[in-house]
Amino acid sequence: MQIFIDSADINDIKEAKELGLADGVTTNPTLIMKSGRELKEAIEDIVKIVDGPVLAEVVSQDTEGIVKEGREFASWAENVVVKIPVTEEGLKAVKILRDEKIKTAVTLIFSVSQAILAAKAGADFICPFVGRLDDISHNGMDLISEIVSVYSNYADIRTEVIVASVRTPDHVIQSGLIGAFGVTVPIKIVRQMAKHPLTDTGIERFLQDWEKVKADIN
Ligand code: E4P
């Protein structure tokens, strides 16, 4: 399972990398805004520490503008992937960039039909948002199951599913059970994944017993 860190904050990415978790990084304009840095500056620093795909999102709405931004992003480093919202203009840009061998990730996917269009346009990755669907009382993980099922019916679809808008460790577990290519997780979720109350009490008891062993020796 590929773990992408959902952040443009270099400290989050370093922390994840030390845990062996930064297979890639996803950013979006909100995350760039939170990092307080310029997009190019942030991405250039991230690619210095992450070898895998680093997703940088365009803000243009028209095909020409998206393609222009995409070409520029791709010139920053070999592992930069151009993240493009799933609109008709965006899908046309995906096709153009694909023909130029520039990698793309189609984002803001909320339906299977959008996922099919992204695959047909030649996207390398898609980012379906589970948390935002849960927020409106839909089941985000059902969308992932359906997309993975549809994609797996066709050998010619090579688009990989990166589960996005992950809000809980359970989203990560469910993604693994479904067999999604990867998940994009904020560092907060990584920390939650490591925690279990029985681990904490287990350590506490072992340490108490170890103190008794030392007391008996002395
Ligand atoms: C990643 O590709 C998305 O930009 C991100 O996961 C969105 O997460 P959010 O819905 O918590 O903002």
Short mmCIF file of C-alpha atoms and ligand atoms in Angstrom, two decimals:
data_model
loop_
_atom_site.label_atom_id
_atom_site.label_comp_id
_atom_site.label_asym_id
_atom_site.label_seq_id
_atom_site.Cartn_x
_atom_site.Cartn_y
_atom_site.Cartn_z
CA MET A 1 0.00 0.00 0.00
CA GLN A 2 1.46 3.34 -1.01
CA ILE A 3 1.27 6.04 1.65
CA PHE A 4 1.17 9.61 0.41
CA ILE A 5 1.52 12.36 2.98
CA ASP A 6 -1.23 14.95 2.59
CA SER A 7 0.74 18.06 3.45
CA ALA A 8 3.02 20.78 2.12
CA ASP A 9 4.66 21.19 5.52
CA ILE A 10 8.25 19.98 5.33
CA ASN A 11 8.26 18.93 9.02
CA ASP A 12 5.25 16.63 8.48
CA ILE A 13 6.97 15.08 5.49
CA LYS A 14 10.26 14.58 7.33
CA GLU A 15 8.42 12.95 10.26
CA ALA A 16 6.63 10.56 7.89
CA LYS A 17 9.82 9.78 6.01
CA GLU A 18 11.55 8.75 9.24
CA LEU A 19 8.69 6.28 9.76
CA GLY A 20 9.17 4.92 6.23
CA LEU A 21 5.84 6.34 5.17
CA ALA A 22 6.54 8.99 2.57
CA ASP A 23 6.05 6.95 -0.62
CA GLY A 24 4.74 10.17 -2.10
CA VAL A 25 3.22 13.54 -1.20
CA THR A 26 -0.06 15.19 -2.15
CA THR A 27 -0.65 18.91 -1.96
CA ASN A 28 -3.51 21.19 -2.90
CA PRO A 29 -3.94 24.98 -2.84
CA THR A 30 -5.31 24.87 0.74
CA LEU A 31 -2.29 22.90 1.98
CA ILE A 32 0.09 25.27 0.17
CA MET A 33 -1.71 28.21 1.81
CA LYS A 34 -1.34 26.53 5.24
CA SER A 35 2.40 25.99 4.65
CA GLY A 36 2.79 29.76 4.18
CA ARG A 37 5.04 29.23 1.16
CA GLU A 38 4.95 29.68 -2.60
CA LEU A 39 3.97 26.54 -4.54
CA LYS A 40 7.27 26.25 -6.43
CA GLU A 41 9.37 26.81 -3.32
CA ALA A 42 7.37 24.21 -1.35
CA ILE A 43 7.47 21.58 -4.11
CA GLU A 44 11.19 22.06 -4.74
CA ASP A 45 11.90 21.41 -1.07
CA ILE A 46 9.62 18.36 -0.93
CA VAL A 47 11.27 16.69 -3.94
CA LYS A 48 14.64 17.00 -2.19
CA ILE A 49 13.44 14.51 0.44
CA VAL A 50 10.83 12.39 -1.38
CA ASP A 51 11.71 10.27 -4.41
CA GLY A 52 8.14 9.12 -5.14
CA PRO A 53 5.32 11.08 -6.79
CA VAL A 54 4.82 14.64 -5.49
CA LEU A 55 1.45 16.05 -6.55
CA ALA A 56 1.17 19.78 -7.31
CA GLU A 57 -2.29 21.15 -8.15
CA VAL A 58 -3.11 23.59 -10.95
CA VAL A 59 -5.47 26.52 -10.40
CA SER A 60 -6.26 27.37 -14.04
CA GLN A 61 -9.74 26.41 -15.20
CA ASP A 62 -9.21 26.34 -18.98
CA THR A 63 -7.34 23.60 -20.86
CA GLU A 64 -4.66 25.94 -22.19
CA GLY A 65 -3.92 27.39 -18.77
CA ILE A 66 -3.89 23.94 -17.11
CA VAL A 67 -1.48 22.58 -19.74
CA LYS A 68 0.80 25.61 -19.31
CA GLU A 69 0.88 25.19 -15.53
CA GLY A 70 1.37 21.43 -15.91
CA ARG A 71 4.37 21.83 -18.21
CA GLU A 72 5.93 24.27 -15.77
CA PHE A 73 5.37 22.00 -12.73
CA ALA A 74 6.83 19.05 -14.64
CA SER A 75 10.00 21.06 -15.32
CA TRP A 76 10.69 21.41 -11.56
CA ALA A 77 11.55 17.75 -10.99
CA GLU A 78 11.04 14.35 -12.61
CA ASN A 79 8.75 13.09 -9.85
CA VAL A 80 6.32 16.02 -9.92
CA VAL A 81 2.80 14.89 -10.90
CA VAL A 82 0.33 17.48 -12.14
CA LYS A 83 -2.89 17.41 -10.11
CA ILE A 84 -5.92 18.49 -12.10
CA PRO A 85 -9.58 18.83 -10.99
CA VAL A 86 -12.03 16.61 -12.87
CA THR A 87 -13.71 19.01 -15.27
CA GLU A 88 -14.10 18.68 -19.03
CA GLU A 89 -11.37 21.28 -19.53
CA GLY A 90 -9.19 19.43 -17.04
CA LEU A 91 -9.69 16.07 -18.76
CA LYS A 92 -8.67 17.55 -22.11
CA ALA A 93 -5.50 18.83 -20.43
CA VAL A 94 -4.82 15.37 -18.94
CA LYS A 95 -4.89 13.89 -22.44
CA ILE A 96 -2.52 16.54 -23.84
CA LEU A 97 -0.07 16.15 -20.94
CA ARG A 98 -0.26 12.35 -21.14
CA ASP A 99 0.77 12.57 -24.82
CA GLU A 100 3.77 14.65 -23.68
CA LYS A 101 4.64 11.94 -21.08
CA ILE A 102 3.82 14.29 -18.20
CA LYS A 103 2.20 12.44 -15.30
CA THR A 104 -1.19 13.55 -14.00
CA ALA A 105 -3.49 12.92 -11.05
CA VAL A 106 -7.16 13.78 -11.46
CA THR A 107 -8.59 15.15 -8.24
CA LEU A 108 -11.91 16.09 -6.63
CA ILE A 109 -13.40 12.78 -7.77
CA PHE A 110 -16.79 12.12 -6.16
CA SER A 111 -18.38 9.59 -8.54
CA VAL A 112 -17.54 6.42 -10.46
CA SER A 113 -18.42 8.14 -13.72
CA GLN A 114 -15.79 10.81 -13.06
CA ALA A 115 -13.28 8.04 -12.29
CA ILE A 116 -14.06 6.35 -15.63
CA LEU A 117 -13.56 9.61 -17.53
CA ALA A 118 -10.24 10.24 -15.78
CA ALA A 119 -8.99 6.75 -16.68
CA LYS A 120 -10.08 7.17 -20.31
CA ALA A 121 -8.25 10.52 -20.49
CA GLY A 122 -5.08 8.69 -19.42
CA ALA A 123 -4.62 9.88 -15.83
CA ASP A 124 -1.85 8.10 -13.96
CA PHE A 125 -3.68 8.54 -10.66
CA ILE A 126 -7.09 9.61 -9.38
CA CYS A 127 -7.88 11.10 -5.97
CA PRO A 128 -11.44 10.24 -4.84
CA PHE A 129 -12.38 12.15 -1.66
CA VAL A 130 -13.91 9.90 1.00
CA GLY A 131 -14.07 12.29 3.98
CA ARG A 132 -15.96 14.99 2.11
CA LEU A 133 -18.53 12.40 0.99
CA ASP A 134 -18.92 11.14 4.57
CA ASP A 135 -19.42 14.80 5.59
CA ILE A 136 -22.59 14.94 3.47
CA SER A 137 -23.87 11.56 4.75
CA HIS A 138 -22.70 9.50 1.77
CA ASN A 139 -20.41 6.52 2.27
CA GLY A 140 -17.01 7.53 0.91
CA MET A 141 -15.58 4.03 1.10
CA ASP A 142 -18.43 2.64 -1.06
CA LEU A 143 -17.17 4.93 -3.83
CA ILE A 144 -13.66 3.47 -3.49
CA SER A 145 -14.98 -0.12 -3.67
CA GLU A 146 -16.95 0.67 -6.79
CA ILE A 147 -14.10 2.45 -8.57
CA VAL A 148 -11.60 -0.32 -7.74
CA SER A 149 -14.11 -2.94 -8.99
CA VAL A 150 -14.75 -1.13 -12.25
CA TYR A 151 -11.05 -0.47 -12.91
CA SER A 152 -10.15 -4.09 -12.15
CA ASN A 153 -12.59 -5.29 -14.84
CA TYR A 154 -10.38 -3.78 -17.56
CA ALA A 155 -6.74 -4.73 -18.09
CA ASP A 156 -6.16 -1.61 -20.19
CA ILE A 157 -6.97 0.73 -17.28
CA ARG A 158 -3.68 1.53 -15.57
CA THR A 159 -4.91 4.50 -13.53
CA GLU A 160 -4.11 4.04 -9.84
CA VAL A 161 -6.51 4.99 -7.04
CA ILE A 162 -5.12 7.18 -4.25
CA VAL A 163 -7.81 7.45 -1.57
CA ALA A 164 -7.99 11.10 -0.51
CA SER A 165 -9.71 13.20 2.13
CA VAL A 166 -8.83 10.54 4.69
CA ARG A 167 -10.10 11.50 8.14
CA THR A 168 -9.67 8.36 10.27
CA PRO A 169 -7.35 5.34 10.61
CA ASP A 170 -10.37 3.24 9.59
CA HIS A 171 -10.37 4.92 6.17
CA VAL A 172 -6.82 3.60 5.76
CA ILE A 173 -7.77 0.08 6.89
CA GLN A 174 -10.81 -0.03 4.60
CA SER A 175 -8.67 1.19 1.68
CA GLY A 176 -6.27 -1.69 2.33
CA LEU A 177 -9.09 -4.24 2.50
CA ILE A 178 -10.48 -2.97 -0.80
CA GLY A 179 -7.00 -3.07 -2.34
CA ALA A 180 -6.69 0.58 -3.35
CA PHE A 181 -3.24 1.45 -4.70
CA GLY A 182 -2.65 4.03 -1.99
CA VAL A 183 -3.99 6.50 0.53
CA THR A 184 -3.10 10.09 1.19
CA VAL A 185 -2.98 10.80 4.91
CA PRO A 186 -2.43 13.89 7.03
CA ILE A 187 0.34 13.42 9.66
CA LYS A 188 -2.34 13.59 12.39
CA ILE A 189 -3.84 10.32 11.08
CA VAL A 190 -0.40 8.70 10.91
CA ARG A 191 0.04 9.48 14.63
CA GLN A 192 -3.46 8.11 15.40
CA MET A 193 -2.61 4.92 13.48
CA ALA A 194 0.34 4.27 15.79
CA LYS A 195 -1.71 4.61 18.98
CA HIS A 196 -3.57 1.92 20.92
CA PRO A 197 -4.52 2.16 24.61
CA LEU A 198 -3.50 -1.48 25.18
CA THR A 199 -0.03 -0.71 23.77
CA ASP A 200 0.32 2.15 26.28
CA THR A 201 -0.85 0.09 29.27
CA GLY A 202 1.26 -2.85 28.06
CA ILE A 203 4.43 -0.73 28.05
CA GLU A 204 3.53 0.71 31.44
CA ARG A 205 3.14 -2.79 32.96
CA PHE A 206 6.34 -4.09 31.40
CA LEU A 207 8.26 -1.12 32.79
CA GLN A 208 6.75 -1.62 36.27
CA ASP A 209 7.78 -5.30 36.19
CA TRP A 210 11.24 -4.36 34.98
CA GLU A 211 11.63 -2.04 37.97
CA LYS A 212 10.73 -5.02 40.22
CA VAL A 213 13.38 -7.18 38.49
CA LYS A 214 15.97 -4.47 39.13
CA ALA A 215 14.82 -4.11 42.77
CA ASP A 216 15.15 -7.92 43.29
CA ILE A 217 18.68 -7.92 41.83
CA ASN A 218 19.75 -5.10 44.13
C1 E4P B 1 -5.66 15.14 -1.51
O1 E4P B 1 -5.47 14.80 -2.65
C2 E4P B 1 -6.71 16.07 -1.14
O2 E4P B 1 -6.36 17.31 -1.60
C3 E4P B 1 -6.96 16.04 0.33
O3 E4P B 1 -6.88 14.70 0.79
C4 E4P B 1 -8.28 16.67 0.72
O4 E4P B 1 -8.55 16.44 2.08
P1 E4P B 1 -9.68 17.23 2.90
O5 E4P B 1 -11.02 16.85 2.36
O6 E4P B 1 -9.49 16.79 4.32
O7 E4P B 1 -9.40 18.69 2.68
#
